[in-house]
Rosetta silent file (secondary structure, phi, psi, omega in degrees, C-alpha in Angstrom):
SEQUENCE: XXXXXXXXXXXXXXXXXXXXXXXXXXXXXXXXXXXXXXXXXXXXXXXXXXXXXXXXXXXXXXXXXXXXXXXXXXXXXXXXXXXXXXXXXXXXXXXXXXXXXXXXXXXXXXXXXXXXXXXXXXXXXXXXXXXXXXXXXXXXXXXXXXXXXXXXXXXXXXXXXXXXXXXXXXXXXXXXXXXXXXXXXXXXXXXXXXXXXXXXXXXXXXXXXXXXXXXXXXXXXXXXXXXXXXXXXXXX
SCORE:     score description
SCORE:     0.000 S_00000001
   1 L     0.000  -42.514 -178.668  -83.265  -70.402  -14.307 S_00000001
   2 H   -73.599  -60.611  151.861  -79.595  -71.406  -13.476 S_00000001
   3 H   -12.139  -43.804  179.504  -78.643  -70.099  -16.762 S_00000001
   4 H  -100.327  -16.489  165.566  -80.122  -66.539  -16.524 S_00000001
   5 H   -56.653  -54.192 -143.271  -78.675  -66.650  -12.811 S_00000001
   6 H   -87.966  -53.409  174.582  -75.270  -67.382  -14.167 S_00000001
   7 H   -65.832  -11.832 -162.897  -75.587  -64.531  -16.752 S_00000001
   8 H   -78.259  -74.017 -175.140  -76.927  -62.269  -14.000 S_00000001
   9 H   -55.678  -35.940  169.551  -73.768  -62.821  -11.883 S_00000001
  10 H   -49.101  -63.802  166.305  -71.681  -62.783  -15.145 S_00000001
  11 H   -25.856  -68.163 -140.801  -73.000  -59.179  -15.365 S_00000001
  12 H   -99.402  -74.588  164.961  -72.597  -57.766  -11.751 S_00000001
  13 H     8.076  -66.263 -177.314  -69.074  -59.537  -12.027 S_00000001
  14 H   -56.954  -61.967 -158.576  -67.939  -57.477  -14.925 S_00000001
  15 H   -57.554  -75.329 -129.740  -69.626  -54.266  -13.994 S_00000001
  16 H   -80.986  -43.514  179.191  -67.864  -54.252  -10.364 S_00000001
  17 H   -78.493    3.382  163.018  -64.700  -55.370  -11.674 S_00000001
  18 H   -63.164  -66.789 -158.747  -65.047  -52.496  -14.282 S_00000001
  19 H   -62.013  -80.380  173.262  -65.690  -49.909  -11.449 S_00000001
  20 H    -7.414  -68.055  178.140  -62.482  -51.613   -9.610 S_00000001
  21 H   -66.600  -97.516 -128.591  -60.547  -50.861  -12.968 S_00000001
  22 H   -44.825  -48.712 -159.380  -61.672  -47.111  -13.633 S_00000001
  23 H   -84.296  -20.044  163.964  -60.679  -45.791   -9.918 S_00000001
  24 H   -58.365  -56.583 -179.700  -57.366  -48.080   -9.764 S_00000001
  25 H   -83.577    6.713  165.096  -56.389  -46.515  -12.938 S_00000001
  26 H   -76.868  -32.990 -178.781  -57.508  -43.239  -12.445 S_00000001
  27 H   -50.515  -38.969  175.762  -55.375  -43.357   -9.300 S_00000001
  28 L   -62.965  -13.358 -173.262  -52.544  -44.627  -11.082 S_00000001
  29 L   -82.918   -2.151 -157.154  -52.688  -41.751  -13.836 S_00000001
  30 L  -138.517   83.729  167.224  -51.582  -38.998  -10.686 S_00000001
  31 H   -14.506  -61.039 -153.317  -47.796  -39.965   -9.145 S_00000001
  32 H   -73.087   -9.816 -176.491  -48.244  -37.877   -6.318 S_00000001
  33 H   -85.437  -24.410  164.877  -50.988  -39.818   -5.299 S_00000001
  34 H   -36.617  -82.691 -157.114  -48.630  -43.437   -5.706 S_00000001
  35 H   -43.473  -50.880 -160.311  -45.630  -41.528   -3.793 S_00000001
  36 H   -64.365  -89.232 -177.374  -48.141  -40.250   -0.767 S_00000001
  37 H    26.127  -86.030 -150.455  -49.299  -43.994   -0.786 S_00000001
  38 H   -71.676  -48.559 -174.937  -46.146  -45.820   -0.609 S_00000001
  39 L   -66.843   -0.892  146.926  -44.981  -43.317    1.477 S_00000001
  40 L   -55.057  -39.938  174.199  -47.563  -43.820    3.982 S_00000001
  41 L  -104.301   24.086  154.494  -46.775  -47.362    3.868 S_00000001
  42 L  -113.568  -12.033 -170.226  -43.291  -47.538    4.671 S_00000001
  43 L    38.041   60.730  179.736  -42.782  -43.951    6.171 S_00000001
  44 L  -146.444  147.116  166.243  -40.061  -43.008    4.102 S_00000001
  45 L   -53.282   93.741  156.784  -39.541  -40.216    1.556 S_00000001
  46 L   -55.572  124.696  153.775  -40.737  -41.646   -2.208 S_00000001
  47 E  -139.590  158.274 -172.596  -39.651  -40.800   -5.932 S_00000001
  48 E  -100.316   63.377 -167.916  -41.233  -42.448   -9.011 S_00000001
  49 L   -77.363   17.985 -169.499  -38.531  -42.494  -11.663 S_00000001
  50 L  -153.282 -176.333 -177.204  -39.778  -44.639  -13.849 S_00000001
  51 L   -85.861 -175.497 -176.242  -43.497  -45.646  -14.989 S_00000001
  52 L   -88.418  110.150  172.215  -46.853  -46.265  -13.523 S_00000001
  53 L  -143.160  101.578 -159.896  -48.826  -48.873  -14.700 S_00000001
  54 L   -99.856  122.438  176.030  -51.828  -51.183  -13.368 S_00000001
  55 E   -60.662  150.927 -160.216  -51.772  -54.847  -14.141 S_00000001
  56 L  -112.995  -63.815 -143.786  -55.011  -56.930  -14.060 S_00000001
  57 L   -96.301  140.082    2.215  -53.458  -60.765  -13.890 S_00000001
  58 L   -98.431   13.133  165.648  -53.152  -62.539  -11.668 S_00000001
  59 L  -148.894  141.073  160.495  -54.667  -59.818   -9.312 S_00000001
  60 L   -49.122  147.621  171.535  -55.235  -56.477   -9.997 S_00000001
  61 E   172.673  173.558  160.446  -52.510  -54.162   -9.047 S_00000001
  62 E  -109.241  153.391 -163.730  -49.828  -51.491   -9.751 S_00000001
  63 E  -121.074  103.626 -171.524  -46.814  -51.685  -10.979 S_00000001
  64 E  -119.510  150.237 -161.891  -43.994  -49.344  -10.806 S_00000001
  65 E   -99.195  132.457  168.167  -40.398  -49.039  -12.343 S_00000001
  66 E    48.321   85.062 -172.689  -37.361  -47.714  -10.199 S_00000001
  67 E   -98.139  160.429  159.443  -39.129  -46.566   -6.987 S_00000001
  68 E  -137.321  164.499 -159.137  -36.198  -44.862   -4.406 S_00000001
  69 E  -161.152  139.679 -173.999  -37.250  -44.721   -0.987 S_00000001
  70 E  -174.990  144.677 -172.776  -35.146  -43.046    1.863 S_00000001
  71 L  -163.021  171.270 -141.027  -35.604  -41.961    5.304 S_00000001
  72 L  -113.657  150.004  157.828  -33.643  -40.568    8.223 S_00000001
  73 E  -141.947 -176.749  170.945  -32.984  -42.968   11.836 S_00000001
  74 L    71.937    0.305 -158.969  -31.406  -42.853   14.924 S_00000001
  75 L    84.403   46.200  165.857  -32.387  -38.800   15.168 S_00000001
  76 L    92.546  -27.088 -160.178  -30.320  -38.265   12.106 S_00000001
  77 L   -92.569   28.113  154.522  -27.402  -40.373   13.328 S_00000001
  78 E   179.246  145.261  145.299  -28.259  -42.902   10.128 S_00000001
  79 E   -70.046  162.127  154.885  -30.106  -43.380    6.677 S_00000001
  80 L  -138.871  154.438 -156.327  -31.905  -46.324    4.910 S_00000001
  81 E  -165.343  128.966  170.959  -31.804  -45.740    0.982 S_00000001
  82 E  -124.321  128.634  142.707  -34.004  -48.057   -1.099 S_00000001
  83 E   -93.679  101.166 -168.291  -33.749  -48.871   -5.142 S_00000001
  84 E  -109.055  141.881 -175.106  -36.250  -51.159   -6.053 S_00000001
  85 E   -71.398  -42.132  169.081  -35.738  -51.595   -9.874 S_00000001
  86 E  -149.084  138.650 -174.190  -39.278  -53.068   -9.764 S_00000001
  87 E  -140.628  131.024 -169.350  -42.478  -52.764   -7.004 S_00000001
  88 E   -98.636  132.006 -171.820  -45.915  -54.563   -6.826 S_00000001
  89 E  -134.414   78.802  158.343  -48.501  -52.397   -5.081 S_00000001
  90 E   -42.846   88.091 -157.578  -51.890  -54.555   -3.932 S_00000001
  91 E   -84.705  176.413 -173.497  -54.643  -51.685   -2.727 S_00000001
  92 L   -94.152  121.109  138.775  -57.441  -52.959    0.011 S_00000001
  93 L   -21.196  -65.241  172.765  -60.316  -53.781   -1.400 S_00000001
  94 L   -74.464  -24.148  164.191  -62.578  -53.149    1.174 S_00000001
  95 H   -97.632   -6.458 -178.836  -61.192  -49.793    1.373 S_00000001
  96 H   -85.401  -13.191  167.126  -61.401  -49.049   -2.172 S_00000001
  97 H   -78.800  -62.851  170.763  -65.246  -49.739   -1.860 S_00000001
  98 H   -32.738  -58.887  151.485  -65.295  -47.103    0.697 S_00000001
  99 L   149.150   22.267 -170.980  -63.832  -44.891   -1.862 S_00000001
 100 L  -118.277  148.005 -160.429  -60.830  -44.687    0.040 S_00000001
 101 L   -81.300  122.422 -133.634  -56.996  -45.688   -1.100 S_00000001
 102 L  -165.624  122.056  148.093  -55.240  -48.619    1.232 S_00000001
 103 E   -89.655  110.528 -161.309  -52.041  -50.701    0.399 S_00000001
 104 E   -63.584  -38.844 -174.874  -52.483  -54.184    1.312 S_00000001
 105 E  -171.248  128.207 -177.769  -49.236  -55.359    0.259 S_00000001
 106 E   -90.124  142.968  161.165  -45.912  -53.695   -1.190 S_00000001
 107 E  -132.429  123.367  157.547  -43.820  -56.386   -3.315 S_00000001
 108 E  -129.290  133.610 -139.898  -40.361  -54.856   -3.950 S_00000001
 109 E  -125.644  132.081  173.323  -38.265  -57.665   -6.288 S_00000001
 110 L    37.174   42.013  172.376  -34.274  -57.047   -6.780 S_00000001
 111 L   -87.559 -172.329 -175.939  -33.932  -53.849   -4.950 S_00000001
 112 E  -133.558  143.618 -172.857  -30.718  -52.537   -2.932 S_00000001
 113 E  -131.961  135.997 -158.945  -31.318  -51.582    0.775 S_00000001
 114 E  -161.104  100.058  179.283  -28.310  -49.722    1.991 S_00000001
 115 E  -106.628  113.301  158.937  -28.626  -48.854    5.983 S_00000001
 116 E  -110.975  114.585  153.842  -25.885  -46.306    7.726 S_00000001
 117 E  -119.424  168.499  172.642  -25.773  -45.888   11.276 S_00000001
 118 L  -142.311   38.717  154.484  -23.388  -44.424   13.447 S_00000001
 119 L  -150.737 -168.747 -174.969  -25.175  -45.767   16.942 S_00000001
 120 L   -95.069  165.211 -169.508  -27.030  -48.504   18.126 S_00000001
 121 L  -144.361  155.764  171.960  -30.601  -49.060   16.774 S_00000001
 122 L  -108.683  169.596 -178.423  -33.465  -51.316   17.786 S_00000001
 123 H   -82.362   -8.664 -164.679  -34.834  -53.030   14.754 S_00000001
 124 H   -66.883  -55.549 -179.585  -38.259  -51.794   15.683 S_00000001
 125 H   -46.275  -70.038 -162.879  -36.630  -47.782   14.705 S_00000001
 126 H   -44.048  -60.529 -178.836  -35.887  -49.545   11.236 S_00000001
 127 H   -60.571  -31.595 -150.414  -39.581  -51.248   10.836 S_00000001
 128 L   -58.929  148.219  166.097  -41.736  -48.924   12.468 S_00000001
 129 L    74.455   53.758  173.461  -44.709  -47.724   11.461 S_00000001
 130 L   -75.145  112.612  151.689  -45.484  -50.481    8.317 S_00000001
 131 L   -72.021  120.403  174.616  -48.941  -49.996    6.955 S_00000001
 132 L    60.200 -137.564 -174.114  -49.932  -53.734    5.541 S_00000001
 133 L  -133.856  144.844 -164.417  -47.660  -55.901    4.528 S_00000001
 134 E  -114.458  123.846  161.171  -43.673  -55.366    2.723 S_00000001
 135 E  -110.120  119.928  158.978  -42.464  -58.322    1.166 S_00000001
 136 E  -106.895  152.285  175.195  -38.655  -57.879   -0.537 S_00000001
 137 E  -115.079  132.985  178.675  -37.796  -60.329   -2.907 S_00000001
 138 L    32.771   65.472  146.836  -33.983  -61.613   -4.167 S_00000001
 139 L   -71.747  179.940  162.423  -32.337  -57.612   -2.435 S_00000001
 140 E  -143.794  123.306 -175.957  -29.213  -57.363   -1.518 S_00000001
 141 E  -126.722  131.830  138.556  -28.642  -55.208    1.852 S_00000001
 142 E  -122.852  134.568 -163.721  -25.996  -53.558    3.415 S_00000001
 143 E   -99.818  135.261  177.508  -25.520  -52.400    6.923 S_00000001
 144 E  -133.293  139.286  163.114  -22.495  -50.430    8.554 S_00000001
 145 E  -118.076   74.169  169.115  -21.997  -49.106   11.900 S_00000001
 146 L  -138.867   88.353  165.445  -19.386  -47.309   12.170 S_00000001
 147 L   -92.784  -29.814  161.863  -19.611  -46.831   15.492 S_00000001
 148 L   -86.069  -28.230  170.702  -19.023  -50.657   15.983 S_00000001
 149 L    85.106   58.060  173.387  -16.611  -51.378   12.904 S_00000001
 150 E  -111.592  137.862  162.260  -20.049  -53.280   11.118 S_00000001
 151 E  -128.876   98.468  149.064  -19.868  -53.986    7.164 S_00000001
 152 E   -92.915  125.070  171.359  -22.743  -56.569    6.141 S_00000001
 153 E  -130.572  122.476 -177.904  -23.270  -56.990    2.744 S_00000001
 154 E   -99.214   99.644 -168.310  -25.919  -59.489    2.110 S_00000001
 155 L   -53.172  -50.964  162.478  -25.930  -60.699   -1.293 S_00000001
 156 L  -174.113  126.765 -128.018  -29.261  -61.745   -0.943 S_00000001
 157 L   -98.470   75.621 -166.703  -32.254  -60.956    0.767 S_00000001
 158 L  -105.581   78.259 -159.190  -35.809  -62.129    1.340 S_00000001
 159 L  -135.553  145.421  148.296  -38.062  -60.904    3.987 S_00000001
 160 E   -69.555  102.027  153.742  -41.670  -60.482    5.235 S_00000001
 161 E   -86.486  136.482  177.349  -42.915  -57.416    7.166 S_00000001
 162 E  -135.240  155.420  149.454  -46.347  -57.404    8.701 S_00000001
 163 E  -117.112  133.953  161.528  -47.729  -54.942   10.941 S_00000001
 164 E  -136.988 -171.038 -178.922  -50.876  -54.705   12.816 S_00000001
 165 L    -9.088  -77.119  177.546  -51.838  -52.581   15.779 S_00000001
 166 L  -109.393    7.318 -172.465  -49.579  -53.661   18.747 S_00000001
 167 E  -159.341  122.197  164.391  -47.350  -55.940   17.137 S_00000001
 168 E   -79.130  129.574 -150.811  -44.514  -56.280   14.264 S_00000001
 169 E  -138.616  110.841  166.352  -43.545  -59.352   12.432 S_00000001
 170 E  -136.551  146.520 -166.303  -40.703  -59.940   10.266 S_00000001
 171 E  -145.646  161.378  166.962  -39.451  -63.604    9.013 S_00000001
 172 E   150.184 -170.452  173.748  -37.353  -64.187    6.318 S_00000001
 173 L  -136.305  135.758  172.523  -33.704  -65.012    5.102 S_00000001
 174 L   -93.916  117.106  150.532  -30.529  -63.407    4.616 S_00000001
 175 E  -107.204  162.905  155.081  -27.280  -64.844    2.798 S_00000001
 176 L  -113.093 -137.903  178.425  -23.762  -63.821    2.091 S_00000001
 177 L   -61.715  -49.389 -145.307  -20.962  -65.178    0.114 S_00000001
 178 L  -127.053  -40.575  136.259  -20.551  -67.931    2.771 S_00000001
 179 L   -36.091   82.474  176.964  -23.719  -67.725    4.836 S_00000001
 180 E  -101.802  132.059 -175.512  -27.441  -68.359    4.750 S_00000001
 181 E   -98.155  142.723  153.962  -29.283  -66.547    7.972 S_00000001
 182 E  -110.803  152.857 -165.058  -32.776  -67.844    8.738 S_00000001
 183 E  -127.502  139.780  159.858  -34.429  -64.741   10.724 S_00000001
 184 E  -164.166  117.505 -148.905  -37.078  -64.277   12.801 S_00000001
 185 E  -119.910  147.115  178.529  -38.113  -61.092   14.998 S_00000001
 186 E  -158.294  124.363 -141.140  -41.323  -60.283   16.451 S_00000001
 187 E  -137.942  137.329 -160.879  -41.610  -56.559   18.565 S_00000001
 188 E  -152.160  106.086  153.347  -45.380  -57.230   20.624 S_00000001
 189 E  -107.282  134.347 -171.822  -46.442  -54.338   22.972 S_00000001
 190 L   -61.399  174.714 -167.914  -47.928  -55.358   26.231 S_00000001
 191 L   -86.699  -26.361 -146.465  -50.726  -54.094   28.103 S_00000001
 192 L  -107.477  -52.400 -171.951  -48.471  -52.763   30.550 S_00000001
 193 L   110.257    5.365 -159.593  -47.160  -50.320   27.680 S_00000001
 194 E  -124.958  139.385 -164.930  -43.599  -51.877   27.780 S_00000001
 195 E   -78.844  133.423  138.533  -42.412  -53.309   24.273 S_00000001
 196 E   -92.892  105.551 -171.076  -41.640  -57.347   24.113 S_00000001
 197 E  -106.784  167.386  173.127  -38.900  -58.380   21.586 S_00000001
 198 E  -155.630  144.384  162.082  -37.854  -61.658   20.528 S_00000001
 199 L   -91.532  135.006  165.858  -34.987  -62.577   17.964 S_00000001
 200 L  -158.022  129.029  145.805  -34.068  -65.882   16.388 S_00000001
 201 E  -137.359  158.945 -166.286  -31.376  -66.760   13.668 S_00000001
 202 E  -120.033  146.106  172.086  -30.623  -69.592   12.367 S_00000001
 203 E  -156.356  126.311  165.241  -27.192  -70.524   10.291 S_00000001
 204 L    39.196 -111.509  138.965  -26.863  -73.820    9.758 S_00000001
 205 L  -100.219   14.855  155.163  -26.898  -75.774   12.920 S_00000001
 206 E   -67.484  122.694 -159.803  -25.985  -72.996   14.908 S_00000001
 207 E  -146.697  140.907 -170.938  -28.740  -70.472   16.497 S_00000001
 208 E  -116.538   94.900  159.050  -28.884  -67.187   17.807 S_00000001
 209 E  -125.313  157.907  176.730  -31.909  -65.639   20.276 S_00000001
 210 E  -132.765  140.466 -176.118  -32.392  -63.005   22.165 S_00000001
 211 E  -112.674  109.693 -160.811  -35.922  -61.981   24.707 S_00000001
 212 E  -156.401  143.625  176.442  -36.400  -59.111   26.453 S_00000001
 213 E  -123.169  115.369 -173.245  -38.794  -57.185   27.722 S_00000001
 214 E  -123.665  152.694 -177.464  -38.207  -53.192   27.758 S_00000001
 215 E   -75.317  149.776  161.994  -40.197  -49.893   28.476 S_00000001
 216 L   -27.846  -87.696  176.241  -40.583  -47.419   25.351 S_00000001
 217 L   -12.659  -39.044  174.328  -38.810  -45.210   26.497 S_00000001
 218 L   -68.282  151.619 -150.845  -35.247  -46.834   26.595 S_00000001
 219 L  -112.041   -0.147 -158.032  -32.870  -45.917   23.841 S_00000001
 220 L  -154.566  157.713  161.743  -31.309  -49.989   24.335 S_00000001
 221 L  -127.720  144.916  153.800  -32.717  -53.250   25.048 S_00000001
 222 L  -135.795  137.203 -152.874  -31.556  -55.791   27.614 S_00000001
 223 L  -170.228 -161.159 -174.056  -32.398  -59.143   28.016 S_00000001
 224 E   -94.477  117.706  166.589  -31.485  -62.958   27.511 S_00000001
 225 E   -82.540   90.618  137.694  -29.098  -64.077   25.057 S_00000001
 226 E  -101.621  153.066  178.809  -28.604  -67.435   23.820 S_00000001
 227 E  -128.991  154.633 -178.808  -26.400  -69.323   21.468 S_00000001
 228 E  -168.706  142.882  163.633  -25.596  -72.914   21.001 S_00000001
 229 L   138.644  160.329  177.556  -23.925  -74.726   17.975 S_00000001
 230 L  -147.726   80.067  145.130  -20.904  -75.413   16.658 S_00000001
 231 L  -159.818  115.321 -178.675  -19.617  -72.451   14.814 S_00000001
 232 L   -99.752  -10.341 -162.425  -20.960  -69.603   16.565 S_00000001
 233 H   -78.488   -8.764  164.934  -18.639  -67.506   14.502 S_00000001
 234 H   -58.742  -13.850 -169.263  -21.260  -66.746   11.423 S_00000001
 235 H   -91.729  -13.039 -174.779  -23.209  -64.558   13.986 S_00000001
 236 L   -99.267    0.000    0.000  -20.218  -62.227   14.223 S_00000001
């Protein structure tokens, strides 16, 4: 009895993860349907330059070569410009039983992130509107402002975006030549309707945070700033 159970499940196993494979890789056979995707989940203009492909081990998924990714902030008054040489695309399950297309999780591995503004930004404008979850792996980003006289070039980069409803989550770490940042931001809107941010980096035994609680509506945040450590001068 355990035997013909075991082939039974062996069976409905296959078959479903059959079904799984035909509509991942029919999806994967159509670009524009990738590009709408990703560009759903990152809210940024998508091109595919390179191939398509979907990988079974160690999870199903797609795989794509030289994605670019680019999108407008500030009102126009800056770009973000993405190269990821290579990006892991995890669809939802549970929506793919519906019959409907979901990304669960974005992987993008040794891309270049290249942010221009030429005003202040909350980091929230940068993140917003994350479908699932963005992991980059070993980037290198650089940011300029210059409206501020900022050049960061971060050699290399490693951070977790999450989104859900009401609330944005990003941890990770930055270095530079001379630096390693550890970062962690978290953008939470209240009940109220007024946005709650919180900051924290870490360099060594030095620390940076800042807490504040501001309505939408403001174009700035203001709030409490502490530092302690001693060389504060990596934060500058």
């Amino acid at each position: 009895m355990k035997k013909i159970l075991s082939i039974i499940f062996i069976l409905i196993f296959i078959g479903g993860f059959g079904w799984f494979y035909n509509r991942a890789n029919n999806f994967a056979s159509y670009a524009e349907n990738i590009t709408a995707l990703i560009s759903k989940n990152i809210s940024t203009e998508v091109e595919i330059e390179g191939a398509v492909k979907l990988t079974i081990l160690p999870l199903p998924h797609l795989e794509i070569d030289h994605l670019r990714a680019k999108r407008q902030l500030a009102d126009g008054k800056g770009n973000l410009n993405i190269h990821a040489p290579k990006t892991h695309i995890y669809l939802n399950l549970i929506a793919l039983l519906k019959g409907e297309y979901k990304v669960a999780k974005l992987i993008m591995q040794k891309g270049l992130i290249n942010i221009k503004l030429q005003t202040a930004i909350n980091m929230d404008d940068i993140f917003t509107n994350i479908d699932g979850e963005v992991i980059i792996k070993d980037s290198s980003l650089k940011i300029a402002n210059t409206n501020y006289g900022i050049d960061k070039n971060f050699t290399k980069a490693n951070l977790h975006i999450k989104q859900s409803e009401n609330k944005i989550e990003l941890n990770g770490n930055l270095q530079t030549n001379v630096n390693n940042y550890q970062l962690s931001y978290q953008n939470e809107q209240q009940a109220s309707g007024s946005n709650q941010h919180y900051l924290k980096i870490i360099s060594r035994d030095n620390e940076f945070t800042f807490q504040t609680t501001a309505n939408s509506s403001k174009d700035y945040l203001i709030g409490d700033i502490n530092l302690k450590g001693p060389d504060l001068s990596g934060f500058v």
